[in-house]
Short mmCIF file of C-alpha atoms and ligand atoms in Angstrom, two decimals:
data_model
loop_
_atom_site.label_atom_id
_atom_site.label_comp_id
_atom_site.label_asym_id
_atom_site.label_seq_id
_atom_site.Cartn_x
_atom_site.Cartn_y
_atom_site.Cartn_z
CA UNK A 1 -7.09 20.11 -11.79
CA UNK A 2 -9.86 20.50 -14.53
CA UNK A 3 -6.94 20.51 -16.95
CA UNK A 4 -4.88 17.79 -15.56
CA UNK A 5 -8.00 15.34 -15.74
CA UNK A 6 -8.88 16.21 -19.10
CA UNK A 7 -5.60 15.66 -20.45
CA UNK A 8 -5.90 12.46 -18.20
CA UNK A 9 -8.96 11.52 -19.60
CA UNK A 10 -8.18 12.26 -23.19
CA UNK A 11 -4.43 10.82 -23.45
CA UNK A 12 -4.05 8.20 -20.70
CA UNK A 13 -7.45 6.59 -20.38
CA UNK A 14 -8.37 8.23 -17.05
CA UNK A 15 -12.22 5.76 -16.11
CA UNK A 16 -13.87 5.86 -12.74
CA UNK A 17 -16.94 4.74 -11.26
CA UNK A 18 -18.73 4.56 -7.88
CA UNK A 19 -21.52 2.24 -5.88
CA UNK A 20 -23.08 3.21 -2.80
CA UNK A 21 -24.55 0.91 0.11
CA UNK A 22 -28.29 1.13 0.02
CA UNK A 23 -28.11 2.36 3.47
CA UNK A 24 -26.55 5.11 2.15
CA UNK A 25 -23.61 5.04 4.84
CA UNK A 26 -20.92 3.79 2.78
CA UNK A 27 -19.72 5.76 -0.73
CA UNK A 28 -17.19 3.86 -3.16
CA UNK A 29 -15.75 4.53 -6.23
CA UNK A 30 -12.80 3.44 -8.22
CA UNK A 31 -10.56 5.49 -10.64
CA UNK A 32 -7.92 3.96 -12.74
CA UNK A 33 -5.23 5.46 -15.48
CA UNK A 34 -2.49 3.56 -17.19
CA UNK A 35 -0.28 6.63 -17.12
CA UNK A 36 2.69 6.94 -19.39
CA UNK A 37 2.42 3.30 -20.51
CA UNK A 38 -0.01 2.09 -23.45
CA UNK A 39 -2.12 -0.78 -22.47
CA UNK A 40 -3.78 -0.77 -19.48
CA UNK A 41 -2.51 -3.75 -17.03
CA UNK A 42 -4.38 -2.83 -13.86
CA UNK A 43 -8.06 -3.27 -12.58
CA UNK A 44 -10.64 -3.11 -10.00
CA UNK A 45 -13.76 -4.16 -8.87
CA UNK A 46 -16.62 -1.89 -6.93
CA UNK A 47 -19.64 -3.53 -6.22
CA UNK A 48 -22.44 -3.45 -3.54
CA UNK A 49 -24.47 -7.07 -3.64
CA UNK A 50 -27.38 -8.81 -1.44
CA UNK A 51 -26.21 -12.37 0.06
CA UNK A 52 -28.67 -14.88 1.40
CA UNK A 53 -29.72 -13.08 3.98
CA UNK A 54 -30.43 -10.18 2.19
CA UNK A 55 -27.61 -8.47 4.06
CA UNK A 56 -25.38 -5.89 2.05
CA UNK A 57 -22.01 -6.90 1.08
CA UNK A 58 -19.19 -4.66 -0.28
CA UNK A 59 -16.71 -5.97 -2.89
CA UNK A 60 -13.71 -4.10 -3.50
CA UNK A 61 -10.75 -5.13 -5.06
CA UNK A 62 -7.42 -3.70 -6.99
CA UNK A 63 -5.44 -6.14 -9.19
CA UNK A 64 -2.02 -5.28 -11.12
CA UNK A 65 -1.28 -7.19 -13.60
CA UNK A 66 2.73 -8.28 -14.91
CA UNK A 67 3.48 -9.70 -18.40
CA UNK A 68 0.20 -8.94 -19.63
CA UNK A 69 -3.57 -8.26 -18.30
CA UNK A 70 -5.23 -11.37 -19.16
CA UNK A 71 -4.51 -12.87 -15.60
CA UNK A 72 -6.07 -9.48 -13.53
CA UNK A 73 -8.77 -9.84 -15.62
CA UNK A 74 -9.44 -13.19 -15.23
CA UNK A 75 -8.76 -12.48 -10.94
CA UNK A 76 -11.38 -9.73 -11.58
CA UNK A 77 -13.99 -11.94 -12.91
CA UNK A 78 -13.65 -14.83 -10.69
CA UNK A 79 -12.47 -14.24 -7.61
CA UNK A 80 -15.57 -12.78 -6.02
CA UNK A 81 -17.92 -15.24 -7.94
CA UNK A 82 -15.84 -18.47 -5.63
CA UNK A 83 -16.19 -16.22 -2.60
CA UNK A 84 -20.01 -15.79 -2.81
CA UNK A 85 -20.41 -19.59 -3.49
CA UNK A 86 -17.89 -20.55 -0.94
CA UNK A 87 -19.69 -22.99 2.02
CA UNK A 88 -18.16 -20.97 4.59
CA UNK A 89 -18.76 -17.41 3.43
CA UNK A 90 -21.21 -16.43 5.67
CA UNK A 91 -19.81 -18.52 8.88
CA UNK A 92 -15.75 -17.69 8.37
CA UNK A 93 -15.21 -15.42 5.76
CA UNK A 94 -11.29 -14.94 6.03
CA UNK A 95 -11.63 -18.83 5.71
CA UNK A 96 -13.64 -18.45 2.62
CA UNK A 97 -11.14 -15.52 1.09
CA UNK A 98 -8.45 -17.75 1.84
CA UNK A 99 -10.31 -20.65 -0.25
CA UNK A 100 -11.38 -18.45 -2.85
CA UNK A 101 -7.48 -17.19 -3.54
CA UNK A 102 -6.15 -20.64 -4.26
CA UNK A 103 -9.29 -21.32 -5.93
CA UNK A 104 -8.62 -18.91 -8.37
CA UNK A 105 -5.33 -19.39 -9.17
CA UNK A 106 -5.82 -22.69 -9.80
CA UNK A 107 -8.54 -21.99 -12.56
CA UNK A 108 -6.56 -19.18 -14.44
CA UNK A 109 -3.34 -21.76 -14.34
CA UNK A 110 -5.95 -24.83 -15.75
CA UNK A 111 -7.48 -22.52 -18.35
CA UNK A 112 -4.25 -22.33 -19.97
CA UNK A 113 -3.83 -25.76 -20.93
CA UNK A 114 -0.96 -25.35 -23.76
CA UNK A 115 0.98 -23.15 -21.25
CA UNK A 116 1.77 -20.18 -23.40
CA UNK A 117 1.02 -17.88 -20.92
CA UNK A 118 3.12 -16.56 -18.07
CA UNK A 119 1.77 -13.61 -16.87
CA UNK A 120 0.14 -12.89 -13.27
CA UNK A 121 -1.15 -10.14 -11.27
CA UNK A 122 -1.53 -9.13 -7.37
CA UNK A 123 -4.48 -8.39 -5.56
CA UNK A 124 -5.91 -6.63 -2.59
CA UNK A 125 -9.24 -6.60 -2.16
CA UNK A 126 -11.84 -5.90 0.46
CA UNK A 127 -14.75 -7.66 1.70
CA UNK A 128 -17.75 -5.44 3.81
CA UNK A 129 -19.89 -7.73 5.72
CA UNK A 130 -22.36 -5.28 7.90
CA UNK A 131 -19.72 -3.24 9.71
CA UNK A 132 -17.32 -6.14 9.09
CA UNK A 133 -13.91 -5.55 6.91
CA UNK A 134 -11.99 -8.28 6.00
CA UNK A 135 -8.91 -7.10 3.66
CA UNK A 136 -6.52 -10.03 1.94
CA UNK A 137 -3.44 -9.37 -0.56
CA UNK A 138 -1.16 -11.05 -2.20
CA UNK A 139 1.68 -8.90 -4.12
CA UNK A 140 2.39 -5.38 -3.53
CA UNK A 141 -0.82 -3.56 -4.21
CA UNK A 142 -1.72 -2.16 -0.55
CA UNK A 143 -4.79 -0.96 1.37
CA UNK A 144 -4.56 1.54 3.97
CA UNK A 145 -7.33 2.46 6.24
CA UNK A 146 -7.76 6.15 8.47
CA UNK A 147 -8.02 5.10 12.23
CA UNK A 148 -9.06 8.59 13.67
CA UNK A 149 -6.75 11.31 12.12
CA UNK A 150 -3.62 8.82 11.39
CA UNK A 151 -3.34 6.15 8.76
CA UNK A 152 -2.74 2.75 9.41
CA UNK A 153 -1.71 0.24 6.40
CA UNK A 154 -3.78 -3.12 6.45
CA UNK A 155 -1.59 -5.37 4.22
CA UNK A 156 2.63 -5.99 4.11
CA UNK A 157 3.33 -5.74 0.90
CA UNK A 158 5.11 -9.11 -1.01
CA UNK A 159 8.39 -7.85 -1.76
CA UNK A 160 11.10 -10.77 -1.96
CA UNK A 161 13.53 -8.64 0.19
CA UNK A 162 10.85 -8.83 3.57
CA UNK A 163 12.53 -11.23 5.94
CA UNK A 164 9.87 -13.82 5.67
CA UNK A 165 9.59 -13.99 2.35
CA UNK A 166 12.88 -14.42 1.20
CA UNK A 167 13.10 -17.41 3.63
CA UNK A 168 10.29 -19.14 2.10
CA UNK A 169 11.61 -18.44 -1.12
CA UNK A 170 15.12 -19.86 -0.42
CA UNK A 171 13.76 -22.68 1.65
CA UNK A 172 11.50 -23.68 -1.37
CA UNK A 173 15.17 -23.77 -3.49
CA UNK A 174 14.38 -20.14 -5.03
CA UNK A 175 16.90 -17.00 -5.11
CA UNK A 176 15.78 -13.61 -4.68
CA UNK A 177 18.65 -11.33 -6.14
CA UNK A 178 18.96 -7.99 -6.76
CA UNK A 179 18.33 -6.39 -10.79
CA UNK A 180 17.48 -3.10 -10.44
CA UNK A 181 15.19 -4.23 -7.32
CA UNK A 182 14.71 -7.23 -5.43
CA UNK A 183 13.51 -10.11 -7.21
CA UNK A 184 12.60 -13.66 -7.36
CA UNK A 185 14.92 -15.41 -9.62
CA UNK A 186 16.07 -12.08 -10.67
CA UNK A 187 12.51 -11.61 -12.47
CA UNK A 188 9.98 -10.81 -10.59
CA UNK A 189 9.54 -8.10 -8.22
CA UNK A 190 6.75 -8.97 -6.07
CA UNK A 191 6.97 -13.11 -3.75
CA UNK A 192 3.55 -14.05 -4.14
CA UNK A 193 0.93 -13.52 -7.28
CA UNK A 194 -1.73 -14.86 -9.22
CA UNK A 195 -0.25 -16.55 -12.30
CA UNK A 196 3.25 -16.73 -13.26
CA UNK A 197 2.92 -20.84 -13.70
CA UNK A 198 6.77 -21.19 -14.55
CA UNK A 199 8.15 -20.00 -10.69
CA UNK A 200 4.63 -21.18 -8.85
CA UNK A 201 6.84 -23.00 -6.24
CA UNK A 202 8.33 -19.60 -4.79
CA UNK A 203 5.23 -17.36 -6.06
CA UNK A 204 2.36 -18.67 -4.16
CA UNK A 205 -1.67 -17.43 -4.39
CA UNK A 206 -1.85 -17.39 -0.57
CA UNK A 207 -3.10 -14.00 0.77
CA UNK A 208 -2.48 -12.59 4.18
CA UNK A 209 -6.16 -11.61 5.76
CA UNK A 210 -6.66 -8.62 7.97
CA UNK A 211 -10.12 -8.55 9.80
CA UNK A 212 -11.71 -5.94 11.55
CA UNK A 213 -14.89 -4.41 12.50
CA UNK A 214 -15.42 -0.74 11.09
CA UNK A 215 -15.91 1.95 13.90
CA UNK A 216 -16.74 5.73 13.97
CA UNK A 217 -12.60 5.88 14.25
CA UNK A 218 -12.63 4.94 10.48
CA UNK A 219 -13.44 7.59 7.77
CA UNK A 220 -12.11 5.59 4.84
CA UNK A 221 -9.90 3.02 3.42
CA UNK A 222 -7.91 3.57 0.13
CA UNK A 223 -6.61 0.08 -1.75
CA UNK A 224 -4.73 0.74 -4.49
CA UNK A 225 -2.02 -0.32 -6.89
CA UNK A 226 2.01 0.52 -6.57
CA UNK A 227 1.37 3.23 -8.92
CA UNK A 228 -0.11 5.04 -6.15
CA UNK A 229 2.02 3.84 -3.49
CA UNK A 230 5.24 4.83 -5.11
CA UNK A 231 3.87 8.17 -5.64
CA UNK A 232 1.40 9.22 -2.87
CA UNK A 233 2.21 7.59 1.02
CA UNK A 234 -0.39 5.68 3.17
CA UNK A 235 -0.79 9.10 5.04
CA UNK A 236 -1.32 11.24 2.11
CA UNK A 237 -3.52 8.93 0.51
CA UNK A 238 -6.03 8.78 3.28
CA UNK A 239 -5.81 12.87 3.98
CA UNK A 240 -6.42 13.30 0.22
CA UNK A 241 -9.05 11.05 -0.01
CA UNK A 242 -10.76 12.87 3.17
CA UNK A 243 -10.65 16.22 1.50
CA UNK A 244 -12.52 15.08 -1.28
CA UNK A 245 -15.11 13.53 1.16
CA UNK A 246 -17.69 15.88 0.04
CA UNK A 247 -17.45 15.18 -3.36
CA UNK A 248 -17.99 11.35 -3.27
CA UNK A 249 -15.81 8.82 -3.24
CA UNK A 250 -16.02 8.34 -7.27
CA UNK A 251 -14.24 11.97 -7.29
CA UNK A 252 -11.45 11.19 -4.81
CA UNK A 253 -10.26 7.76 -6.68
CA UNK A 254 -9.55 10.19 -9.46
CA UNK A 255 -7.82 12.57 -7.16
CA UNK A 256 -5.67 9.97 -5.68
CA UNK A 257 -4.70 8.69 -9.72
CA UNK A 258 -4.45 12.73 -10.81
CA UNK A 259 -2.11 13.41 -7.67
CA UNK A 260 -0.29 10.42 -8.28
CA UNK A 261 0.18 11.37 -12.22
CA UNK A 262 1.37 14.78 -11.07
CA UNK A 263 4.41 13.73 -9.26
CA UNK A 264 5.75 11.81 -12.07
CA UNK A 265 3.66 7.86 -11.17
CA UNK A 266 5.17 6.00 -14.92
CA UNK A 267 3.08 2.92 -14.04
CA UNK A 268 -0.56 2.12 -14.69
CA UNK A 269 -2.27 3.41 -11.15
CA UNK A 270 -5.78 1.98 -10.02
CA UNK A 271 -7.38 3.49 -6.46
CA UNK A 272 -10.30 1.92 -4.84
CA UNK A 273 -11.78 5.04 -1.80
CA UNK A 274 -14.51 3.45 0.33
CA UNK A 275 -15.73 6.50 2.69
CA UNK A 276 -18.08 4.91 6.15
CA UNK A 277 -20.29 7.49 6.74
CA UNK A 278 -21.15 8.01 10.13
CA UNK A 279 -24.70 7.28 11.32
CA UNK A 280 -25.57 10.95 12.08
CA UNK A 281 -24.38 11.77 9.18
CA UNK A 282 -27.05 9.99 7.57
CA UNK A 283 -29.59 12.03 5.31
CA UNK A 284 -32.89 12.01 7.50
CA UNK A 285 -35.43 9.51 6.39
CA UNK A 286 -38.98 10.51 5.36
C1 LIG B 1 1.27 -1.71 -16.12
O1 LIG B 1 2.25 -2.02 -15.19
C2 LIG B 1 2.88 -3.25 -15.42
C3 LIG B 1 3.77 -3.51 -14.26
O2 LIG B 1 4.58 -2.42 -13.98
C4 LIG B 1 3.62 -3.23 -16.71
O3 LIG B 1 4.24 -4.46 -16.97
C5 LIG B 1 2.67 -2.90 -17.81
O4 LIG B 1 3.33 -2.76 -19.01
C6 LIG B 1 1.92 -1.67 -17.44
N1 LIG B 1 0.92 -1.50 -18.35
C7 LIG B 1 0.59 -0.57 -18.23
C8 LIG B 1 -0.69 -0.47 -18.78
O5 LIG B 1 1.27 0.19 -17.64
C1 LIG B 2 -10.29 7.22 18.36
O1 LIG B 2 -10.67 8.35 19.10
C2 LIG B 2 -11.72 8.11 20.04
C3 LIG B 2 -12.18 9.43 20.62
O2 LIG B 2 -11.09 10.24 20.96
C4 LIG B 2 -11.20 7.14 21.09
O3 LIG B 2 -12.20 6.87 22.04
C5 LIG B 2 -10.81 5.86 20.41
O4 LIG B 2 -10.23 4.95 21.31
C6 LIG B 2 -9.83 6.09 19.25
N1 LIG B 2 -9.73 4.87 18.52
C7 LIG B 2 -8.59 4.32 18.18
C8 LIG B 2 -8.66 3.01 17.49
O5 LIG B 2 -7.53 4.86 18.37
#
């Protein structure tokens, strides 16, 4: 393993980080690696932040970007800044996600005023408010959470080929045909993104929310880009992450990129692991 991550580390750009709740009950850390590729097109964001109120919030998010990085960057930077200022984040926050999607879409498409971009990105990304998780996604990067000992995914991936998707896509005049996997106009492989201004009709900035409140049940929740997912299943994920517990969340991002890299992953491959620590697990306080 100690060999594998050097050569990860050294070659392929292996970075990681980690931010822990003040409370000390919830561990995150992120981990990404472009793999065999050269630039790296993913990216993430791990942060722990006061609102208002003074309440912790947690701020997770993976973003892969297509036809260059610029727009996951841009998601990266922005997309948490409209959520905090959003009217409604403290009184309906899958509201405010919702908001703050289009919102950013809309200013990475205006910054671009001559147009010569095209690229885009997905997102998943995770929003801890107290003990309450509110996931959203648009594209095909996933998060999975552990609900007692099975795993349990929190987000449909966009793929042009679900049901629902392809409708909207052919009822908004689109075609979703098949090149070496299923995509919209023959080009792209995931239905809804960031970017991509020239098919914006079919490929639409609206995520799907998932809200929950977090329980002893869950031990963590993994979000992560395809370059995990085509490599590592939502099962695996989770059990790997959970037998790196000990060693911190920061540690078991890398894991889940290493692992990933191992079996033969050729795409860039980000992994957010958020471990909830039980309360009695809690260091005692002096
Ligand atoms: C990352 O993945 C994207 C999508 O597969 C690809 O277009 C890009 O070239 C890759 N870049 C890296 C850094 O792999
Ligand atoms: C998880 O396990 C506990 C204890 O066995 C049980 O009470 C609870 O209902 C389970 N939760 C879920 C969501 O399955």
């Amino acid at each position: 393993m100690v060999k594998l991550e050097t050569k990860l580390r050294d070659r392929y750009g292996l970075e990681s980080g980690g931010a822990q709740r003040p409370d000390g009950l919830v561990d995150a850390g992120w981990a990404t690696c472009r793999g065999k590729r050269s630039i790296n097109e993913d990216t993430c964001y791990c942060a722990f932040h006061k609102d208002d109120e003074g309440q912790d919030v947690g701020a997770f998010g993976v973003f892969d970007g297509h036809g260059g990085p610029m727009a996951a960057k841009f998601v990266r930077d922005h997309l948490f800044k409209n959520l905090f200022g959003h009217q409604h984040f403290g009184s309906n926050l899958a509201r405010a996600m919702e908001d703050a999607y289009q919102e950013t879409d809309g200013q990475y498409l205006e910054l671009d005023a001559e147009h010569q971009r095209d690229d885009g990105c997905t997102a998943v990304t995770a929003v801890l408010l107290g003990q309450r998780l509110v996931v959203a996604h648009v594209g095909d990067s996933r998060a999975v959470i552990s609900i007692n000992r099975t795993a349990q995914a929190l987000s449909k991936d966009h793929k042009p080929n679900r049901a629902d998707e392809r409708g909207r896509i052919e009822g908004a005049g689109g075609a979703v045909v098949w090149a070496g996997t299923w995509r919209v106009g023959g080009v792209l492989a995931v239905s809804r993104s960031f970017g991509n201004r020239m098919m914006k009709q079919f490929i639409i900035p609206h995520p799907e929310i998932w809200q929950d409140v977090i329980t002893e049940a869950n031990r963590v929740l993994v979000l992560a880009s395809d370059g995990l997912w085509d490599a590592v299943d939502n099962e695996e994920a989770t059990q790997l992450a959970l037998k790196w517990r000990a060693a911190g969340a920061e540690y078991a991002a890398r894991a889940l990129c290493m692992e990933a890299y191992a079996r033969g992953s050729q795409d860039n491959i980000t992994a957010v692991v958020i471990f909830f620590l039980p309360p009695t697990q809690q260091q005692p306080q002096h």
